[in-house]
MMTF fields as JSON, N, C-alpha, C and O atoms, coordinates in Angstrom:
{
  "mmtfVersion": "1.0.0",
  "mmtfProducer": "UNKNOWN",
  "numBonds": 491,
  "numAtoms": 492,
  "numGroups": 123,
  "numChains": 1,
  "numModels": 1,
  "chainsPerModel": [1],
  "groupsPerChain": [123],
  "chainIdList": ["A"],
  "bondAtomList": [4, 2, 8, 6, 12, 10, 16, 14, 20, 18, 24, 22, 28, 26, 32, 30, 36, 34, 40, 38, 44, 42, 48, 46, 52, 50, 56, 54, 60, 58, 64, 62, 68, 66, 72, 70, 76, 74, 80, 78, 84, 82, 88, 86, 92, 90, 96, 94, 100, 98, 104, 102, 108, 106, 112, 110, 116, 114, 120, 118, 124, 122, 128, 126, 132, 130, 136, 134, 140, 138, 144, 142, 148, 146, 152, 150, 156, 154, 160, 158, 164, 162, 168, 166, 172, 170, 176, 174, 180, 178, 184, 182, 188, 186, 192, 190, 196, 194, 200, 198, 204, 202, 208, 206, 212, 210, 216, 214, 220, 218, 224, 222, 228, 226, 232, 230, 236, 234, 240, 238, 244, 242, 248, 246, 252, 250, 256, 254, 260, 258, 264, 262, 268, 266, 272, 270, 276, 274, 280, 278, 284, 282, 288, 286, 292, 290, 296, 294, 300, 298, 304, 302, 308, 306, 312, 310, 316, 314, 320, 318, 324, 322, 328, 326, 332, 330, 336, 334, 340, 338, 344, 342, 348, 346, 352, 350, 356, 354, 360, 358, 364, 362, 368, 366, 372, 370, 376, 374, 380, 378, 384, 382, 388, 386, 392, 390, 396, 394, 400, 398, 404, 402, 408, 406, 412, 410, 416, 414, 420, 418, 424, 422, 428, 426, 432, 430, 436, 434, 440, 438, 444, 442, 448, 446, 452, 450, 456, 454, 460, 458, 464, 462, 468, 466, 472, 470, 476, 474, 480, 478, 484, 482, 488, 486],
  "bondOrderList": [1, 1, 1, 1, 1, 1, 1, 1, 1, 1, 1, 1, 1, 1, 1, 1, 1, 1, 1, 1, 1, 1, 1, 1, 1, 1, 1, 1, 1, 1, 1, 1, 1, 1, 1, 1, 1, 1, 1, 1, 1, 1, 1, 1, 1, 1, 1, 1, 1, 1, 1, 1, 1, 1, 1, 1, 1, 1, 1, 1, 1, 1, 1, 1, 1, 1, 1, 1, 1, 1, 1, 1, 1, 1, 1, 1, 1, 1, 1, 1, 1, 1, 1, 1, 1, 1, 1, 1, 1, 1, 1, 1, 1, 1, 1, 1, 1, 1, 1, 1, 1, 1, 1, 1, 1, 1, 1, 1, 1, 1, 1, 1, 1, 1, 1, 1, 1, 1, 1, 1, 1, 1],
  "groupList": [{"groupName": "UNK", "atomNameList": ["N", "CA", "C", "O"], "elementList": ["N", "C", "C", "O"], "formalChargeList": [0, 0, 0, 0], "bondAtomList": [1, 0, 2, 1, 3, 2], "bondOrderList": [1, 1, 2], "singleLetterCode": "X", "chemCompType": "L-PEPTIDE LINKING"}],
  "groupTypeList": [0, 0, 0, 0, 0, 0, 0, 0, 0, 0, 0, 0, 0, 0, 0, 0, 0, 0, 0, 0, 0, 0, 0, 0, 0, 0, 0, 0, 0, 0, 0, 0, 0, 0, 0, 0, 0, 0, 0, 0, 0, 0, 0, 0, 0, 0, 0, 0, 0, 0, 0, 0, 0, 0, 0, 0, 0, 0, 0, 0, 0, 0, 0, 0, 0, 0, 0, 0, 0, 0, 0, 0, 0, 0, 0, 0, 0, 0, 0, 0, 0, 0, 0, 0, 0, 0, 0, 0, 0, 0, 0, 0, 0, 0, 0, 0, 0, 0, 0, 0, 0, 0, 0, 0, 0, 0, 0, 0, 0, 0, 0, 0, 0, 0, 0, 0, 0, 0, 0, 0, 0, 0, 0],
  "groupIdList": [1, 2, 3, 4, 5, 6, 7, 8, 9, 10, 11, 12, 13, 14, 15, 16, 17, 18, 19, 20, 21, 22, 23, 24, 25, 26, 27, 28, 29, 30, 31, 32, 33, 34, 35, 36, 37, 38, 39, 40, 41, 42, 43, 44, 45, 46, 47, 48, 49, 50, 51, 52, 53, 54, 55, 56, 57, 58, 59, 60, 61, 62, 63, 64, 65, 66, 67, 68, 69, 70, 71, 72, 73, 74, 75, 76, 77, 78, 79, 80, 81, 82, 83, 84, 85, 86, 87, 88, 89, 90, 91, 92, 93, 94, 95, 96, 97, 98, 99, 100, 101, 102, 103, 104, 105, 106, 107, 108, 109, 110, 111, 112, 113, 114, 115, 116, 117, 118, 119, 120, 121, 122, 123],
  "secStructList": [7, 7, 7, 7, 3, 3, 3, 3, 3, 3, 3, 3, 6, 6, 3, 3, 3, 3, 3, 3, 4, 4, 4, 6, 3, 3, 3, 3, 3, 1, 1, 2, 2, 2, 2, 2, 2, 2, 2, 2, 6, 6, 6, 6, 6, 6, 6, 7, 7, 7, 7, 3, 3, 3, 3, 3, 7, 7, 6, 6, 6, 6, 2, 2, 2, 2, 2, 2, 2, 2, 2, 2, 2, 2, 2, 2, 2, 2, 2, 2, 2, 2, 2, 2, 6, 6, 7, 7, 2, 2, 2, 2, 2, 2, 2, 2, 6, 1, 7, 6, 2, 2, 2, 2, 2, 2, 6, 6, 1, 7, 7, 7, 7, 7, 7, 7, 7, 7, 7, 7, 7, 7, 7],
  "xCoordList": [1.227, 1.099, -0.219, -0.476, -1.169, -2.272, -2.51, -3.483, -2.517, -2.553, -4.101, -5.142, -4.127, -5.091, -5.516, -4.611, -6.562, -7.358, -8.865, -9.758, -9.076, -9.783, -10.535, -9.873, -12.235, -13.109, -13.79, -13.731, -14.524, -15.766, -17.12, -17.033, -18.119, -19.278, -20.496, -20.643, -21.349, -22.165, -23.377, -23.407, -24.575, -26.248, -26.05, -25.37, -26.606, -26.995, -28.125, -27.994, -29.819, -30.715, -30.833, -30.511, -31.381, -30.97, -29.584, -29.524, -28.591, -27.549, -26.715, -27.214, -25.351, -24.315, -23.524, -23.735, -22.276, -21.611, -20.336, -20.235, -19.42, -17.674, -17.304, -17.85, -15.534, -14.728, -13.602, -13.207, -12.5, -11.4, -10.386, -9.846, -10.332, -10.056, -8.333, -8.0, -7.249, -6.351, -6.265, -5.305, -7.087, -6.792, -8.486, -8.956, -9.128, -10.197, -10.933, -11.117, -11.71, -12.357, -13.931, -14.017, -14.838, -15.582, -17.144, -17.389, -17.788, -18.966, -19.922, -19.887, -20.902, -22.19, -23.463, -23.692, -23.943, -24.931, -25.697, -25.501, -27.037, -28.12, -27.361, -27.32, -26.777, -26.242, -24.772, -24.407, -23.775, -22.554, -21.865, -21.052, -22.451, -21.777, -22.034, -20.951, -22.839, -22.768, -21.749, -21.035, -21.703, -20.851, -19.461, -18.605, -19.262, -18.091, -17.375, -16.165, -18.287, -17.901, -17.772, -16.696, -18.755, -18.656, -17.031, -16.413, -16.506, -15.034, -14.398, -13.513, -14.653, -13.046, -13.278, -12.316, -14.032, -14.122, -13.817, -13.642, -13.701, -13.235, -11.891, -11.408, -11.241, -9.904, -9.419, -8.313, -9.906, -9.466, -9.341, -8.369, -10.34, -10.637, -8.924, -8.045, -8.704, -7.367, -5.808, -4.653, -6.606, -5.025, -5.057, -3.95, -5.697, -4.818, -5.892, -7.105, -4.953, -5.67, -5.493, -4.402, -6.361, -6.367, -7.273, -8.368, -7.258, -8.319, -9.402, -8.834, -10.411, -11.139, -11.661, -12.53, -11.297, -12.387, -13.614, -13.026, -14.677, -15.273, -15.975, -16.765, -15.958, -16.848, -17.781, -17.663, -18.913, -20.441, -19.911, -19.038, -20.445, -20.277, -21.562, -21.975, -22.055, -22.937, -22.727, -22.314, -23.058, -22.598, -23.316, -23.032, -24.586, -25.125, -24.157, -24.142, -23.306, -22.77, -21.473, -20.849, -21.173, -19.799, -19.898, -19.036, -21.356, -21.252, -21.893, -21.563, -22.466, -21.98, -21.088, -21.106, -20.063, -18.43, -17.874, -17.307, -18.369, -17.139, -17.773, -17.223, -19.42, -19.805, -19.017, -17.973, -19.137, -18.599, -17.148, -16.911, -16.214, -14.583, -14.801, -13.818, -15.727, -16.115, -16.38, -15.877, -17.165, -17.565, -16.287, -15.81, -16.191, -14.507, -13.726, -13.38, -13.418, -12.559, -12.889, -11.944, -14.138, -14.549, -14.837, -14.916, -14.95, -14.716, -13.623, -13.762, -12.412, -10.881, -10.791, -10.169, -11.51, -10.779, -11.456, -10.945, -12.86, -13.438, -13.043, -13.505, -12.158, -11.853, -10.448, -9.817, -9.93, -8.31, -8.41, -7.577, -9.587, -9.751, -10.444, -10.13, -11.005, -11.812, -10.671, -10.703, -9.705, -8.608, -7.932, -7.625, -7.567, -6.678, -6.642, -5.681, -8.167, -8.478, -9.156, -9.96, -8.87, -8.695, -10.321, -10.778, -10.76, -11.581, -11.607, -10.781, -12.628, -11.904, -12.498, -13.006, -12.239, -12.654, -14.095, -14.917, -14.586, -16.134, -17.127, -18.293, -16.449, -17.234, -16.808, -17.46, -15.395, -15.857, -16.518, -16.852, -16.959, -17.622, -18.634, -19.349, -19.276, -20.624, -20.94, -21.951, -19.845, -20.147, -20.261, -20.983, -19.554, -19.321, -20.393, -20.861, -21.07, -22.145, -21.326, -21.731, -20.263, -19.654, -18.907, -18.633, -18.811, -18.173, -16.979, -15.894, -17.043, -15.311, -14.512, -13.49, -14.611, -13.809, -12.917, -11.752, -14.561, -13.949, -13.047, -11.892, -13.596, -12.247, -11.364, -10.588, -10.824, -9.681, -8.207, -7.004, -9.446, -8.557, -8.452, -7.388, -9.633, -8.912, -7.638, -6.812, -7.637, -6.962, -5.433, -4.371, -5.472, -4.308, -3.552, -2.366, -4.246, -3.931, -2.909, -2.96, -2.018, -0.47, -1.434, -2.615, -0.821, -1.689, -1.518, -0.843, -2.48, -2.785, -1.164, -0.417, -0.781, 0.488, -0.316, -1.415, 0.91, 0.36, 0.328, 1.208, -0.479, -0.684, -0.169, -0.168, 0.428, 0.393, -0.602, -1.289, -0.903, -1.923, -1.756, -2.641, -0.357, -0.11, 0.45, 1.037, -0.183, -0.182, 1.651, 2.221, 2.222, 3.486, 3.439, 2.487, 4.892, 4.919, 5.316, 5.81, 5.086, 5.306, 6.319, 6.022, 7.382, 8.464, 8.264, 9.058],
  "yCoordList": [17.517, 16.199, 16.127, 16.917, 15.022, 14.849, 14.299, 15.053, 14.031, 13.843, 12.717, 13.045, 11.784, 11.228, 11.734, 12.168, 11.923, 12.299, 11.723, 11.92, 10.951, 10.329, 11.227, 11.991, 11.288, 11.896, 10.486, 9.317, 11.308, 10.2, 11.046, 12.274, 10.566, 11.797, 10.909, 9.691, 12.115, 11.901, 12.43, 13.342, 11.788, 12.467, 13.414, 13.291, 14.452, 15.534, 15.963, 16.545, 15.481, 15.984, 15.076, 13.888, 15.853, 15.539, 15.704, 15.856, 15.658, 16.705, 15.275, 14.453, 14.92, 14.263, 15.458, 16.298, 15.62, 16.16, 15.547, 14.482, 16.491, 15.917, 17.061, 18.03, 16.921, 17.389, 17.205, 16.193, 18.17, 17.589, 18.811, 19.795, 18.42, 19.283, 19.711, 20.781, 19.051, 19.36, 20.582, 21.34, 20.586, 22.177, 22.823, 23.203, 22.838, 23.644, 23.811, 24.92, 22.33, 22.752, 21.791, 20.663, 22.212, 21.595, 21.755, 22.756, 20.464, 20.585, 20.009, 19.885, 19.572, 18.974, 18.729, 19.433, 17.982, 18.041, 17.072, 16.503, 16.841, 15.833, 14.759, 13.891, 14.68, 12.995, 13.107, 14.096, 11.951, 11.569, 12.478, 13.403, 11.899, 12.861, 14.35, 14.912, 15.115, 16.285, 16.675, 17.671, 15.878, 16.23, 15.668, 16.55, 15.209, 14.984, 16.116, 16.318, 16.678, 17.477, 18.877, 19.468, 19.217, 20.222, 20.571, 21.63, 19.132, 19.011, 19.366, 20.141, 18.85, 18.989, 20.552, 21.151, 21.312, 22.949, 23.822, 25.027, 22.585, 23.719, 23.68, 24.467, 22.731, 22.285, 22.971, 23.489, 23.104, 23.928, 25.418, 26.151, 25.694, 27.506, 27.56, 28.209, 26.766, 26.488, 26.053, 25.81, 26.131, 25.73, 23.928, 23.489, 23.098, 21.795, 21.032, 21.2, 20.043, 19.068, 17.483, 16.94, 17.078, 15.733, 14.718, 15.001, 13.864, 12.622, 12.634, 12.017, 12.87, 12.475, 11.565, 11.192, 10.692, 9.526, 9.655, 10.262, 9.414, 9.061, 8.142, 7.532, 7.884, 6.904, 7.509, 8.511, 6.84, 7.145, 6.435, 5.57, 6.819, 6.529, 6.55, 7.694, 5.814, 6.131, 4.436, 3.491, 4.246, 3.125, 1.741, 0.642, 2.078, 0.807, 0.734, -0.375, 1.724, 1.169, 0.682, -0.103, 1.734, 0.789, -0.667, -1.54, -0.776, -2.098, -3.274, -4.458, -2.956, -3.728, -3.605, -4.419, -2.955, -3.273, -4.377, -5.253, -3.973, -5.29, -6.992, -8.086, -6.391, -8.022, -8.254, -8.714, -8.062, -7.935, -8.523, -9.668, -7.871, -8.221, -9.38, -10.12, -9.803, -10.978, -12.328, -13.42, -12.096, -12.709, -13.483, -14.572, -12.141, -12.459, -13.402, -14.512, -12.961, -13.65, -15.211, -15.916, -15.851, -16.819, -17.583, -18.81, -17.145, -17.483, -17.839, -18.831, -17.256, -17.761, -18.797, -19.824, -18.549, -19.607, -21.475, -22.577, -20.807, -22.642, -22.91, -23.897, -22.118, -22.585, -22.988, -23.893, -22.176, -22.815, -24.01, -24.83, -24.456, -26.173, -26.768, -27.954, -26.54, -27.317, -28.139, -29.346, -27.16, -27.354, -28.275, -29.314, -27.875, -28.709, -30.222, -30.922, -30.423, -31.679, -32.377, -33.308, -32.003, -32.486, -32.404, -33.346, -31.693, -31.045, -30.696, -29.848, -31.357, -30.489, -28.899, -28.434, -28.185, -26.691, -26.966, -26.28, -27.645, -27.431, -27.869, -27.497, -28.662, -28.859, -28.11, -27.901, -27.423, -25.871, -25.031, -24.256, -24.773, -23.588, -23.959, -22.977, -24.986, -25.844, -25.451, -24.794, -25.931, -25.784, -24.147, -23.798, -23.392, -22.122, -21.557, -20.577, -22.188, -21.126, -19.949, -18.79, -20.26, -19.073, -19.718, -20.864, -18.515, -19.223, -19.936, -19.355, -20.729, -21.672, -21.045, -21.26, -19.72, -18.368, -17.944, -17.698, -18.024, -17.177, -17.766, -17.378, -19.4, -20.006, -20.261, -20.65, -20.233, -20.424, -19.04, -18.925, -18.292, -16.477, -16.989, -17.57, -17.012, -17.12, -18.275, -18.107, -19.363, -20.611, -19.66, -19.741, -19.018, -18.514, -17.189, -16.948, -16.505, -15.57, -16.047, -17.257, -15.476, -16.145, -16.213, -15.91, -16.526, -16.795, -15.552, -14.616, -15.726, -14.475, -14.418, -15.396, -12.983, -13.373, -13.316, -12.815, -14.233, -14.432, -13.469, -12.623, -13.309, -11.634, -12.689, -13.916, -11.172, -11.708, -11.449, -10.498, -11.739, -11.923, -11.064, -10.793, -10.477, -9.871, -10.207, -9.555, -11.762, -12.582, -12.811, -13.308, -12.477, -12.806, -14.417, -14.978, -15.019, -15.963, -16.562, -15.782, -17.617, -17.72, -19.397, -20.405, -19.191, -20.17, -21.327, -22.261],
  "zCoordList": [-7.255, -6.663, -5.904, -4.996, -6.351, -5.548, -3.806, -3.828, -3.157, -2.026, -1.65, -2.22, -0.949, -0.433, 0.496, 1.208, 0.904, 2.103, 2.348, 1.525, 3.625, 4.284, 5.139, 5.842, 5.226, 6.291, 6.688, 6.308, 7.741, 8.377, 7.863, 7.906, 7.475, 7.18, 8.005, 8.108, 8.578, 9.571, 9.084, 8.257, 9.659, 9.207, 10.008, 11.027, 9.657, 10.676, 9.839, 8.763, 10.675, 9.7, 8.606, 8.573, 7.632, 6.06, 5.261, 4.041, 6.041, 5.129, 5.326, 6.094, 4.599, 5.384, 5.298, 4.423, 6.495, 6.721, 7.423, 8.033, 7.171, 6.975, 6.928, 6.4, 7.964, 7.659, 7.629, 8.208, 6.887, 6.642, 7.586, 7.081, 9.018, 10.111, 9.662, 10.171, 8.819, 8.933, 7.769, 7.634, 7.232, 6.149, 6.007, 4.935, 7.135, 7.775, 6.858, 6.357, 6.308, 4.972, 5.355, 4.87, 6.033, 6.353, 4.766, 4.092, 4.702, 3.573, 4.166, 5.39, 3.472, 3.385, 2.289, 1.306, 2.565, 1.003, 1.579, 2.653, 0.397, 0.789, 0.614, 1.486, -0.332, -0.777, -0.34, 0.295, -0.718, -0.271, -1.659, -1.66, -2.596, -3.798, -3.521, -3.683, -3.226, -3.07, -1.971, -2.097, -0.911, 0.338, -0.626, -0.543, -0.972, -1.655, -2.806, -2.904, -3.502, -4.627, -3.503, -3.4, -2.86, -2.072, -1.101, -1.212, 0.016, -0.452, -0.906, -0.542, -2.053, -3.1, -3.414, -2.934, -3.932, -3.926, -3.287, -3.468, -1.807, -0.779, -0.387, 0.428, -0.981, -0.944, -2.323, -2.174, -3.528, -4.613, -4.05, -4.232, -3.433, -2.938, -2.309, -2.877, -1.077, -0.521, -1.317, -0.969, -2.584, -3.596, -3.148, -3.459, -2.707, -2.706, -3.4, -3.522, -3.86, -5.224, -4.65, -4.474, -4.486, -3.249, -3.499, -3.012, -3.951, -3.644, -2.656, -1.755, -2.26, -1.255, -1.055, -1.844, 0.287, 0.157, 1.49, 2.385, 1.837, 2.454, 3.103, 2.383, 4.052, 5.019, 5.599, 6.305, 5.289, 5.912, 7.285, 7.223, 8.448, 9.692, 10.811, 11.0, 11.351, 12.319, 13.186, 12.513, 14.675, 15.325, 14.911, 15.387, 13.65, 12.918, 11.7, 11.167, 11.117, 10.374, 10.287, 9.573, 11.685, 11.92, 12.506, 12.408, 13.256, 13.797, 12.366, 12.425, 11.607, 10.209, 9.686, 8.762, 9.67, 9.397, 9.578, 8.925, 11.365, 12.414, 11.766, 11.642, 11.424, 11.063, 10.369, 10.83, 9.072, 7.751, 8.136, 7.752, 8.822, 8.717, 9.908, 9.866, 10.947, 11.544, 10.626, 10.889, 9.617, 8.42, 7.374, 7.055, 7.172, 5.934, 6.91, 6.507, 8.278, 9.299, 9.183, 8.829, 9.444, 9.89, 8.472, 8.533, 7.589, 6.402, 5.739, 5.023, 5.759, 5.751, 6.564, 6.294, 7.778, 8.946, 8.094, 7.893, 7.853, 7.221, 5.996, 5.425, 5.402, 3.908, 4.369, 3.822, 5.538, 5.764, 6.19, 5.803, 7.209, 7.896, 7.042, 6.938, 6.589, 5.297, 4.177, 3.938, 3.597, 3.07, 3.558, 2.975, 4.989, 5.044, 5.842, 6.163, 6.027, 5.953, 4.533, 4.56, 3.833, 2.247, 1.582, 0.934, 1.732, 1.444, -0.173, -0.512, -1.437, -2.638, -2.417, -1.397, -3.815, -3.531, -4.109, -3.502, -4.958, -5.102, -3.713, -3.586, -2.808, -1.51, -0.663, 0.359, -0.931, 0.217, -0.145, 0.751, -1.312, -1.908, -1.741, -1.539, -1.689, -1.35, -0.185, 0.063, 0.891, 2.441, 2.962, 3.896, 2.304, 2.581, 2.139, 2.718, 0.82, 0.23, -0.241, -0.149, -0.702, -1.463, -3.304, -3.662, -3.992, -5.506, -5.795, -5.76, -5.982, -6.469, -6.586, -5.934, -7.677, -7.251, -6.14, -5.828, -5.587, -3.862, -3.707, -3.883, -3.151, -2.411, -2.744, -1.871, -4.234, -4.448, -4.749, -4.983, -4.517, -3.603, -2.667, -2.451, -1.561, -0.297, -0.007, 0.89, -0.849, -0.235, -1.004, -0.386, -2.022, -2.121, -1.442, -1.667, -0.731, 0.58, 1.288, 1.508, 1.701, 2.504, 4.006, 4.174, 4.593, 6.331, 6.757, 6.33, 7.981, 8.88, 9.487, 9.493, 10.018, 10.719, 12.103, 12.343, 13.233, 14.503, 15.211, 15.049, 16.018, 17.029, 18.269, 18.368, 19.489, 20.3, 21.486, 21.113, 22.413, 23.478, 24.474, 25.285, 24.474, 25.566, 27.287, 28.15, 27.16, 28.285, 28.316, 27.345, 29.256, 29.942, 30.495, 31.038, 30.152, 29.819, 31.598, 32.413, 31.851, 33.324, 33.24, 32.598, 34.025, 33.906, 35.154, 35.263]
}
């Protein structure tokens, strides 16, 4: 049975480097594919047969992440009000600057569920 397994991989230098701390199998390489194949060899040496996935990580790329899922966010949000002030889909895709495609994935997405705030309710 294969197993999934998730690292974070970091520059150090020229190298990226990762590890996979729960079966003490640390690699590295110039590229992501080398740090990747390097991995999985060291998880074969250990007997286990596993998927690896990786994330490049450093605080510019996590902070283009947060854009990114900021983006997608605010993007659902103008295709959901756009919609539903009767909006057709070729003038949200217009307004959005995104493909007719897109929006008619996103308009078919079930809704966000509601979070709560935390805020205690006062009587």
């Amino acid at each position: 049975m294969s197993t999934n397994l998730e690292c974070r991989a970091h520059r150090h230098g020229e190298l990226w480097v990762a590890s996979l701390v729960q079966h003490n199998v640390y690699g590295s390489g110039p590229t992501l594919r080398v740090l990747h194949d390097d991995l999985t060899r060291g998880l074969r040496l250990l007997g286990v047969t596993a998927q690896v996935t990786i994330t490049p990580a450093s605080p510019e790329l996590d902070r283009l992440r947060r854009a990114e899922t900021a983006y997608e966010t605010a993007l659902a949000d103008a295709v959901t009000a756009l919609t539903t002030q009767g909006s057709t889909v070729r003038d949200t895709a217009e307004a959005t600057a995104v493909s007719i495609t897109r929006v008619t994935a996103l308009q078919a997405r079930p809704p966000a569920p509601l979070t709560r705030t935390g805020r205690k309710r006062t009587s």
